[in-house]
Coordinates of C-alpha atoms in Angstrom, one line a residue:
M1 CA 33.6 44.8 78.8
G2 CA 34.7 47.8 76.4
V3 CA 34.2 51.8 76.7
S4 CA 30.1 51.7 75.3
S5 CA 29.2 49.6 78.4
R6 CA 31.2 51.8 80.7
Q7 CA 29.1 55.0 78.9
E8 CA 25.8 52.9 79.2
L9 CA 26.2 52.2 82.9
F10 CA 26.8 55.6 83.8
Q11 CA 24.1 56.9 81.6
V12 CA 21.5 53.8 83.2
H13 CA 23.2 55.3 87.0
R14 CA 22.3 59.1 86.0
A15 CA 19.3 58.4 87.0
S16 CA 16.7 58.2 90.0
A17 CA 16.8 55.3 92.1
A18 CA 12.9 55.1 91.8
Q19 CA 13.0 55.6 88.0
L20 CA 15.7 52.5 87.6
E21 CA 13.1 50.5 89.5
L22 CA 10.6 50.9 87.6
L23 CA 13.0 50.1 84.0
H24 CA 13.6 47.1 86.1
R25 CA 10.1 46.2 86.6
E26 CA 9.3 47.2 82.9
A27 CA 12.0 44.7 81.7
D28 CA 10.3 41.7 83.3
G29 CA 7.1 42.4 82.4
D30 CA 5.7 43.6 86.6
L31 CA 4.3 47.2 85.6
S32 CA 0.6 48.0 86.9
P33 CA -1.6 50.6 84.6
A34 CA -0.4 53.2 87.4
E35 CA 3.3 52.6 87.4
Q36 CA 3.4 52.4 83.3
A37 CA 1.7 56.2 83.3
A38 CA 4.7 57.1 85.6
L39 CA 7.4 55.6 83.6
W40 CA 6.5 57.2 80.5
E41 CA 6.0 61.2 82.2
A42 CA 8.9 60.0 83.5
L43 CA 11.1 59.0 80.2
R44 CA 10.1 62.3 78.8
D45 CA 13.3 63.3 81.1
P46 CA 16.1 63.2 78.4
D47 CA 18.7 60.9 80.8
V48 CA 15.8 58.9 82.1
Q49 CA 15.0 57.8 78.0
A50 CA 19.1 57.4 77.4
A51 CA 19.0 55.2 81.1
R52 CA 16.1 53.2 79.4
D53 CA 18.0 52.8 75.6
A54 CA 21.6 51.7 78.2
L55 CA 19.7 48.9 80.3
E56 CA 18.1 47.4 76.9
R57 CA 21.2 47.7 75.0
S58 CA 22.7 45.8 77.9
V59 CA 20.2 43.4 78.1
A60 CA 20.7 42.5 74.4
L61 CA 24.6 42.3 75.0
L62 CA 23.8 40.1 78.1
L63 CA 22.0 37.4 76.0
Q64 CA 24.0 37.8 72.9
P65 CA 25.8 34.2 72.8
P66 CA 28.9 33.9 73.9
P67 CA 31.7 34.9 70.7
P68 CA 33.5 31.7 69.5
A69 CA 36.7 29.9 70.8
G70 CA 39.8 31.0 68.1
R71 CA 40.3 28.3 65.8
S72 CA 44.0 26.5 66.8
V73 CA 47.3 26.4 64.8
A74 CA 48.9 24.3 65.6
P75 CA 48.5 21.5 63.2
A76 CA 49.4 23.9 60.5
V77 CA 52.4 25.2 62.6
L78 CA 53.5 21.3 62.8
Q79 CA 53.6 20.6 58.6
D80 CA 54.8 23.5 58.0
L81 CA 58.0 22.2 60.1
R82 CA 57.8 19.2 58.9
L83 CA 57.6 20.5 55.1
S84 CA 60.4 23.0 56.3
R85 CA 62.6 19.7 57.5
H86 CA 62.0 17.9 54.8
L87 CA 63.3 20.2 51.9
T88 CA 66.3 21.0 54.1
A89 CA 67.5 17.3 53.7
L90 CA 67.2 17.4 50.0
P91 CA 70.5 17.0 48.5
P92 CA 71.4 20.7 46.5
P93 CA 70.3 20.1 42.7
V94 CA 73.1 19.1 40.0
A95 CA 74.1 22.0 37.8
A96 CA 73.7 21.6 34.2
Q97 CA 76.0 19.7 32.3
S98 CA 76.3 21.2 28.6
V99 CA 75.6 18.4 25.9
A100 CA 77.4 20.1 22.8
A101 CA 79.7 17.5 23.1
Q102 CA 77.8 14.0 23.1
V103 CA 75.6 16.2 20.4
S104 CA 78.8 17.1 18.3
R105 CA 79.9 13.2 18.3
D106 CA 76.4 11.6 17.2
I107 CA 76.5 14.0 14.3
A108 CA 80.2 13.2 12.9
L109 CA 79.2 9.6 14.2
G110 CA 75.7 10.4 11.2
R111 CA 78.2 11.2 8.6
R112 CA 80.2 8.4 8.8
L113 CA 78.1 6.4 8.6
E114 CA 76.1 8.0 5.4
Q115 CA 79.9 7.6 3.9
A116 CA 80.6 4.4 4.6
A117 CA 79.5 1.6 1.8
P118 CA 77.4 -0.2 2.8
P119 CA 78.1 -4.0 4.0
P120 CA 77.6 -6.7 0.9
L121 CA 74.7 -8.8 1.1
P122 CA 75.3 -12.8 1.8
T123 CA 75.6 -15.0 -0.7
S124 CA 73.5 -18.3 -0.4
V125 CA 76.1 -22.1 -0.5
S126 CA 73.9 -23.7 -1.6
P127 CA 76.0 -24.4 -4.9
A128 CA 78.8 -25.1 -3.4
A129 CA 76.6 -27.3 -0.6
L130 CA 75.1 -29.4 -4.4
A131 CA 78.2 -29.1 -5.4
D132 CA 80.6 -30.8 -2.9
I133 CA 77.6 -33.4 -2.7
Q134 CA 78.2 -34.5 -5.9
M135 CA 81.8 -34.4 -5.7
A136 CA 82.1 -36.7 -2.5
R137 CA 79.2 -39.1 -4.3
Q138 CA 81.4 -39.4 -7.0
L139 CA 84.9 -40.0 -5.1
T140 CA 83.1 -42.8 -3.2
A141 CA 83.9 -45.8 -4.7
P142 CA 80.9 -48.3 -5.9
P143 CA 79.8 -51.8 -4.5
A144 CA 81.0 -54.7 -5.6
P145 CA 78.5 -56.3 -7.8
P146 CA 76.5 -59.6 -7.1
L147 CA 77.0 -62.2 -8.7
G148 CA 75.7 -62.9 -12.4
A149 CA 75.7 -59.1 -12.9
G150 CA 78.2 -59.0 -15.1
L151 CA 76.1 -61.4 -17.4
A152 CA 73.2 -59.4 -16.7
A153 CA 75.4 -56.3 -18.1
R154 CA 76.2 -58.0 -21.4
I155 CA 73.5 -58.7 -23.0
A156 CA 71.0 -55.4 -21.6
Q157 CA 74.7 -53.7 -23.3
E158 CA 73.9 -56.2 -26.7
A159 CA 70.3 -55.6 -26.6
D160 CA 70.8 -51.3 -26.4
H161 CA 72.4 -51.8 -29.2
N162 CA 70.1 -54.0 -31.5
L163 CA 67.7 -51.3 -30.0
R164 CA 69.6 -48.7 -31.2
D165 CA 70.1 -49.8 -35.2
L166 CA 66.4 -50.7 -34.8
L167 CA 65.0 -47.0 -34.2
R168 CA 68.7 -45.9 -36.6
Q169 CA 66.2 -47.5 -39.8
A170 CA 62.9 -46.6 -38.8
P171 CA 61.9 -42.9 -40.1
V172 CA 62.0 -40.5 -37.4
P173 CA 57.7 -38.9 -36.9
A174 CA 57.7 -34.8 -36.4
A175 CA 58.1 -34.2 -33.0
P176 CA 54.6 -32.0 -31.9
S177 CA 55.3 -28.6 -31.0
L178 CA 55.1 -28.5 -27.0
A179 CA 54.8 -24.3 -27.0
P180 CA 51.2 -23.5 -26.7
E181 CA 51.1 -26.3 -24.0
L182 CA 53.7 -24.5 -22.8
A183 CA 52.2 -20.6 -23.1
A184 CA 49.5 -21.7 -22.1
R185 CA 50.0 -22.9 -18.8
I186 CA 52.7 -19.8 -17.9
A187 CA 49.9 -17.3 -18.5
L188 CA 47.3 -19.9 -16.5
E189 CA 50.7 -20.0 -14.1
A190 CA 50.7 -15.7 -13.9
A191 CA 46.6 -15.3 -13.7
P192 CA 45.3 -14.8 -9.8
S193 CA 45.1 -17.8 -8.3
H194 CA 41.0 -17.3 -8.2
A195 CA 41.2 -17.1 -11.6
A196 CA 41.1 -21.0 -11.8
F197 CA 37.6 -21.3 -9.2
Q198 CA 35.3 -19.6 -11.3
P199 CA 32.0 -21.1 -10.3
V200 CA 30.4 -23.1 -14.0
S201 CA 27.5 -22.4 -13.8
P202 CA 25.4 -25.3 -13.7
A203 CA 23.3 -26.5 -16.8
H204 CA 19.9 -25.0 -16.7
N205 CA 17.3 -28.7 -16.6
P206 CA 13.7 -26.6 -17.9
A207 CA 12.2 -30.0 -16.6
P208 CA 11.3 -28.0 -13.2
L209 CA 9.4 -25.5 -14.8
L210 CA 7.6 -27.7 -17.8
L211 CA 5.9 -29.9 -14.6
V212 CA 5.2 -26.8 -12.6
G213 CA 3.4 -25.4 -15.2
G214 CA 1.5 -28.8 -17.0
L215 CA 0.1 -29.1 -13.5
L216 CA -1.2 -25.3 -13.3
A217 CA -2.8 -25.5 -17.2
G218 CA -3.8 -29.2 -15.8
L219 CA -6.1 -27.2 -12.4
T220 CA -6.8 -24.6 -14.6
L221 CA -8.0 -26.7 -17.3
L222 CA -10.0 -28.7 -14.3
T223 CA -11.3 -25.5 -13.1
V224 CA -13.2 -24.4 -16.0
T225 CA -14.1 -27.9 -16.8
S226 CA -16.0 -27.6 -13.7
A227 CA -17.1 -24.5 -13.5
W228 CA -17.7 -24.8 -17.1
P229 CA -22.7 -25.0 -16.3
N230 CA -21.7 -22.1 -14.0
L231 CA -19.8 -19.7 -16.3
H232 CA -22.9 -18.8 -18.6
A233 CA -24.9 -17.8 -16.3
G234 CA -22.0 -16.0 -14.6
A235 CA -21.6 -13.7 -17.1
L236 CA -24.7 -13.3 -17.3
V237 CA -24.2 -11.7 -13.7
L238 CA -21.7 -9.8 -14.7
Q239 CA -23.6 -8.1 -17.2
T240 CA -26.5 -7.5 -15.9
V241 CA -25.0 -5.5 -12.2
L242 CA -22.3 -3.7 -15.5
E243 CA -25.2 -2.4 -16.9
Q244 CA -26.5 -1.1 -13.0
V245 CA -23.6 1.0 -13.1
A246 CA -22.6 4.0 -15.2
P247 CA -20.5 3.7 -18.2
I248 CA -18.0 6.7 -17.2
T249 CA -16.9 4.1 -14.0
A250 CA -14.7 2.0 -16.1
L251 CA -13.1 5.1 -17.2
G252 CA -12.5 6.2 -14.2
L253 CA -11.0 2.8 -13.2
L254 CA -9.2 2.3 -16.2
L255 CA -7.2 5.9 -15.3
L256 CA -7.1 4.9 -11.8
L257 CA -5.5 1.3 -12.5
A258 CA -2.9 3.4 -15.9
T259 CA -2.1 6.2 -12.6
S260 CA -1.0 3.4 -10.1
A261 CA 1.0 2.0 -12.4
L262 CA 2.4 4.1 -13.7
V263 CA 3.4 5.9 -10.6
T264 CA 4.9 2.6 -8.9
L265 CA 6.6 2.2 -12.3
K266 CA 8.5 5.4 -12.7
P267 CA 8.0 7.4 -9.2
L268 CA 9.3 10.7 -10.6
P269 CA 8.4 14.2 -9.8
A270 CA 6.4 15.2 -12.4
V271 CA 5.0 12.0 -12.6
R272 CA 2.9 12.1 -9.1
R273 CA 2.0 16.0 -9.7
F274 CA 0.5 13.9 -12.6
G275 CA -1.0 11.0 -11.0
T276 CA -2.5 13.7 -8.6
A277 CA -4.6 14.8 -10.4
A278 CA -5.0 11.8 -11.8
F279 CA -6.3 10.4 -8.6
V280 CA -8.3 12.3 -8.5
L281 CA -10.1 12.8 -11.3
A282 CA -11.0 8.9 -11.6
G283 CA -12.2 8.9 -7.4
V284 CA -14.8 11.4 -8.9
L285 CA -15.9 9.4 -11.5
T286 CA -15.8 5.9 -9.0
M287 CA -16.8 6.6 -5.9
P288 CA -20.4 8.3 -7.0
P289 CA -21.1 4.2 -8.8
L290 CA -19.5 2.7 -6.5
Y291 CA -21.7 3.9 -3.1
Q292 CA -24.7 3.0 -5.3
A293 CA -23.5 -0.4 -6.2
A294 CA -22.8 -1.2 -2.4
Q295 CA -26.0 -0.1 -1.0
G296 CA -27.7 -1.9 -3.7
G297 CA -28.9 0.6 -6.2
P298 CA -32.4 -0.1 -8.3
G299 CA -32.4 -3.7 -8.9
L300 CA -30.3 -5.4 -7.1
S301 CA -29.6 -6.4 -3.9
F302 CA -27.6 -9.2 -1.9
G303 CA -28.5 -11.0 1.4
Q304 CA -32.5 -9.6 0.9
A305 CA -35.4 -12.1 -0.6
V306 CA -37.3 -9.9 -3.4
V307 CA -40.6 -9.7 -3.9
V308 CA -42.0 -8.1 -7.9
R309 CA -45.5 -7.5 -7.3
G310 CA -45.1 -4.6 -10.3
E311 CA -43.8 -3.0 -13.1
V312 CA -40.0 -2.8 -13.4
P313 CA -38.6 -1.2 -16.3
G314 CA -35.0 -2.3 -16.1
N315 CA -32.9 -5.6 -14.5
I316 CA -33.5 -7.6 -11.0
V317 CA -30.4 -8.7 -9.6
S318 CA -30.0 -10.9 -6.6
I319 CA -26.8 -12.3 -4.6
G320 CA -28.2 -14.4 -1.8
G321 CA -31.5 -14.1 -1.8
D322 CA -34.7 -15.1 -3.5
V323 CA -36.5 -13.3 -6.8
T324 CA -40.4 -14.0 -6.4
L325 CA -42.7 -12.6 -9.7
E326 CA -46.2 -12.8 -8.5
A327 CA -49.1 -12.5 -11.4
G328 CA -48.9 -9.3 -12.3
A329 CA -45.8 -8.7 -12.2
R330 CA -43.6 -7.5 -15.6
V331 CA -40.1 -6.8 -15.8
G332 CA -38.3 -5.1 -18.5
G333 CA -34.9 -6.4 -18.0
R334 CA -33.4 -9.3 -16.7
V335 CA -33.7 -11.9 -14.1
V336 CA -30.5 -12.7 -12.4
T337 CA -29.9 -14.4 -9.0
V338 CA -26.5 -15.7 -7.1
L339 CA -27.3 -18.0 -4.2
G340 CA -30.9 -18.0 -4.9
D341 CA -34.1 -19.0 -6.4
I342 CA -36.7 -17.6 -9.2
K343 CA -40.0 -18.3 -8.3
Q344 CA -42.6 -17.0 -11.1
A345 CA -46.6 -16.9 -10.1
P346 CA -48.3 -17.6 -13.9
G347 CA -49.1 -14.6 -15.2
A348 CA -46.1 -12.6 -14.3
T349 CA -43.5 -11.5 -17.3
V350 CA -39.4 -11.5 -17.8
A351 CA -39.0 -9.2 -21.1
G352 CA -35.5 -10.6 -20.8
E353 CA -33.7 -13.9 -19.7
T354 CA -33.9 -15.4 -16.5
S355 CA -31.1 -17.2 -14.4
A356 CA -29.7 -17.8 -11.3
L357 CA -26.8 -19.2 -10.3
L358 CA -26.1 -21.9 -7.5
G359 CA -29.8 -21.6 -7.7
R360 CA -33.0 -23.4 -10.4
A361 CA -34.9 -20.7 -12.6
P362 CA -38.4 -21.7 -14.7
G363 CA -38.2 -22.4 -18.1
E364 CA -34.1 -23.1 -17.8
T365 CA -33.1 -26.2 -20.5
S366 CA -29.7 -27.1 -18.5
D367 CA -30.5 -26.7 -14.7
V368 CA -27.5 -24.8 -13.6
L369 CA -27.9 -26.1 -10.2
P370 CA -25.9 -29.4 -10.4
S371 CA -28.3 -31.8 -9.3
Q372 CA -25.6 -33.6 -6.7
G373 CA -22.5 -33.4 -5.2
V374 CA -21.0 -30.5 -3.9
G375 CA -23.1 -27.6 -5.9
L376 CA -26.4 -29.1 -3.1
A377 CA -23.8 -28.7 0.4
T378 CA -22.5 -25.4 -1.6
A379 CA -25.5 -23.6 -2.1
A380 CA -26.7 -24.8 1.6
A381 CA -23.4 -23.7 3.0
F382 CA -24.2 -20.0 1.0
R383 CA -27.5 -19.0 1.8
P384 CA -27.5 -18.4 5.5
L385 CA -23.9 -16.5 5.5
M386 CA -25.1 -14.5 2.2
G387 CA -28.1 -13.6 3.9
W388 CA -26.6 -12.6 7.6
L389 CA -23.7 -10.7 5.2
G390 CA -26.6 -8.6 4.2
A391 CA -27.8 -7.5 7.1
A392 CA -24.8 -7.3 9.8
A393 CA -24.8 -4.2 10.7
W394 CA -21.4 -3.5 8.6
P395 CA -19.6 0.1 9.6
Q396 CA -20.3 -0.9 12.8
I397 CA -18.0 -3.8 12.7
F398 CA -15.9 -2.4 10.4
V399 CA -15.0 0.1 12.7
T400 CA -14.6 -2.3 15.5
M401 CA -12.2 -4.2 13.6
T402 CA -10.3 -1.3 12.5
G403 CA -10.1 -0.4 15.8
G404 CA -8.7 -3.8 17.2
L405 CA -6.0 -3.7 14.4
L406 CA -4.8 -0.4 14.8
L407 CA -4.4 -1.6 19.1
L408 CA -2.7 -4.6 17.6
L409 CA 0.0 -2.4 15.2
F410 CA 0.0 -0.2 18.6
V411 CA 1.1 -2.8 20.8
A412 CA 3.9 -5.0 18.3
G413 CA 5.2 -1.1 18.2
T414 CA 5.0 -0.6 14.4
A415 CA 2.3 1.7 14.0
P416 CA 4.8 4.9 13.8
V417 CA 6.8 3.1 11.8
L418 CA 4.0 2.6 9.0
A419 CA 2.6 5.9 9.0
R420 CA 6.7 7.6 9.0
R421 CA 7.0 5.3 5.6
Q422 CA 3.4 6.4 4.7
R423 CA 4.1 10.4 5.6
H424 CA 7.7 9.6 2.9
A425 CA 6.0 8.1 0.3
P426 CA 1.9 8.8 -0.1
M427 CA 1.3 8.7 -3.6
R428 CA 3.5 5.5 -4.4
T429 CA 1.9 3.3 -1.0
L430 CA -1.5 5.1 -2.7
A431 CA -0.6 3.7 -6.2
L432 CA 0.4 0.3 -4.7
G433 CA -2.4 -0.3 -2.0
I434 CA -4.9 0.0 -5.8
L435 CA -2.8 -2.5 -7.7
M436 CA -2.8 -5.1 -4.8
L437 CA -6.6 -4.5 -4.3
S438 CA -7.0 -4.9 -7.8
A439 CA -5.1 -8.2 -7.6
L440 CA -7.1 -10.0 -5.3
L441 CA -10.9 -8.3 -6.2
L442 CA -10.8 -9.6 -9.9
P443 CA -9.5 -13.1 -9.6
A444 CA -12.0 -13.0 -6.5
V445 CA -15.1 -11.9 -9.0
A446 CA -14.2 -14.1 -11.3
L447 CA -14.2 -17.2 -9.1
G448 CA -17.3 -16.4 -8.0
L449 CA -19.0 -16.1 -11.6
G450 CA -17.8 -18.8 -11.8
G451 CA -19.5 -21.0 -9.0
L452 CA -16.8 -21.2 -6.6
L453 CA -17.5 -19.4 -4.1
A454 CA -15.0 -20.7 -0.9
P455 CA -12.1 -19.0 -2.8
S456 CA -14.3 -16.3 -3.7
L457 CA -15.1 -15.6 0.1
L458 CA -12.1 -16.6 1.0
M459 CA -10.2 -14.0 -1.7
L460 CA -13.1 -10.9 -0.2
A461 CA -12.2 -11.6 3.2
L462 CA -9.2 -11.1 2.7
V463 CA -9.2 -7.4 1.4
G464 CA -11.5 -6.8 3.7
L465 CA -8.5 -7.3 6.4
L466 CA -6.7 -5.3 4.1
I467 CA -8.4 -2.6 3.7
A468 CA -9.7 -2.7 7.6
T469 CA -5.9 -3.3 8.5
G470 CA -4.4 -0.1 5.8
L471 CA -6.9 1.7 7.2
S472 CA -5.9 1.6 10.8
V473 CA -2.6 2.9 9.4
S474 CA -3.9 5.3 7.4
V475 CA -6.5 7.0 10.8
Y476 CA -3.3 6.7 13.3
D477 CA -0.9 8.8 10.4
A478 CA -4.0 11.3 9.8
G479 CA -4.8 11.3 13.9
R480 CA -0.9 11.8 14.8
A481 CA -0.6 14.7 12.4
L482 CA -3.2 16.4 13.7
A483 CA -2.0 16.0 17.2
C484 CA 1.2 16.8 16.4
R485 CA 0.4 20.0 14.6
L486 CA -2.3 21.1 18.0
R487 CA 0.6 20.3 20.2
L488 CA -1.2 17.6 21.7
P489 CA 0.4 15.6 24.7
V490 CA 1.3 12.4 24.0
P491 CA 0.7 12.7 20.3
D492 CA 1.2 9.1 19.8
T493 CA -1.8 8.0 22.1
V494 CA -4.0 11.3 21.5
G495 CA -3.5 11.2 17.6
A496 CA -4.6 7.1 17.7
F497 CA -7.9 8.1 19.5
L498 CA -8.5 11.4 17.2
G499 CA -8.2 8.8 13.7
L500 CA -10.8 6.6 15.0
S501 CA -13.1 8.9 16.6
A502 CA -13.2 10.6 13.1
L503 CA -13.4 7.9 11.5
A504 CA -16.7 7.0 14.0
A505 CA -18.2 10.3 13.4
S506 CA -17.8 10.0 9.6
L507 CA -20.6 7.0 9.8
S508 CA -23.3 9.8 10.4
L509 CA -22.3 10.4 6.5
P510 CA -22.1 7.2 4.4
P511 CA -20.8 8.2 1.3
L512 CA -17.7 10.4 2.9
A513 CA -17.6 7.0 4.6
F514 CA -17.3 4.6 2.6
A515 CA -14.7 6.6 0.4
L516 CA -12.5 7.6 3.4
A517 CA -12.8 3.1 3.8
L518 CA -11.4 2.7 0.1
V519 CA -8.6 5.7 0.0
G520 CA -7.5 5.1 3.2
G521 CA -7.5 1.0 2.9
A522 CA -5.7 1.6 -0.3
W523 CA -3.3 3.6 1.3
G524 CA -2.3 2.4 4.5
A525 CA -2.3 -1.7 2.4
G526 CA 0.3 -0.2 -0.5
T527 CA 1.9 1.3 3.0
L528 CA 2.4 -2.2 4.5
F529 CA 3.4 -4.0 1.0
L530 CA 6.2 -0.9 0.5
Y531 CA 7.3 -1.5 4.7
R532 CA 7.6 -5.8 4.5
Q533 CA 9.9 -5.5 1.2
D534 CA 11.6 -2.4 3.0
S535 CA 12.6 -4.9 5.8
R536 CA 13.6 -8.1 3.4
I537 CA 15.9 -6.0 1.4

């Protein structure tokens, strides 16, 4: 026990026995209220207070855990002893020796080798060996000639003399020079080895090209011949439809095609800047008339029957529906139907022509509808289809199809790659998309006006699918850019949802939805084409 512990015990013994009893009972927690008051009264004495503090410290010291035992240093000492014994048993280090003599000898040897003449090169023994072999053959005795060899040798010698005489008498022709052939052979051997094996270009055979060209020309002639009865009606339909559209629309379409071709062929910065302004101007010129034509416009209907009771100042065009002119109806222009009949009641007048493509019209000298075969089957099959196309909720169907295609592209993992490609070359992808859609739409319209509705509708379905796929790419790109700008989590998924939501919201404004569908579809279609070309390369 230390000095502090002895002092604390001394202070405890200085208090009286009764006070010590109270302090001990306080430590045990057995004091009554009266005893507690007596203790508080006694604590006014400094000795009692000191005794109480000393007792508390002693109890705290007794309750402390015992100090940890000292760690043994025997293993460390044993390891040091073993290391010392090992170091004592090692042999003393070898004293360093000078290497100056060895270096001096090496330098002297190097100098002698440099000054000495090089050894002579070995000479070939082939000439000597060849000379020895020839000498041995000459020294070797020839074998004895067989019986009759002398006679044969004599005949051969006489024949040789006679031949020599004849050759001396005959004129000697001038021998041709071998120098050009020898020089060509030397040049051929001196040239690289691969020069002798240059591929020979095959001869051009025009037969396959002529065969394919003749086949295409025959198919074209057959198609024109089969569709010739409907071409007049088709031309009349096209003329009537074009009259329904403003003339400035043609200027806008030409500007659009010319700008797309220029941007595709020469994607320079100045051309791209000009193309932006040209695209905007062409959109302003073409979008309103195209939307009016898609909605039907005055005198134009798709898949619906038209009944005329009063006076109509312009033309009437019905695609996929019948036109009924009741009594008293007066039409100031033409009446044209595609896949429909024209029914004219007595008293109804038409100022222009009446023509039905794949249908019947009153007063026609030549029936455009074939009387049998494929024409009747085509009209019967496609009339319900045209009626359904005219009555379907196309905006909702188109948005649903765009969402499904976007989901397919997203699952396949190509949506981010396409969006990145579209963002890096926006003008070129838009120009390529416009050219692609034009290349499909123009033949489809031509085939439809010629009466070939099956391939025409197939091409139109392909155009619709291409626009929906391209629109899905454009919607995803725009939504992802917006999500990244707003720093939203998971921009790929959230961007796709934002793009589809914006497209669905645009349906409340049909002109805006129509413009977004055309521009976004053409833009994305060009991206698909450019991505396909890059993947092939």
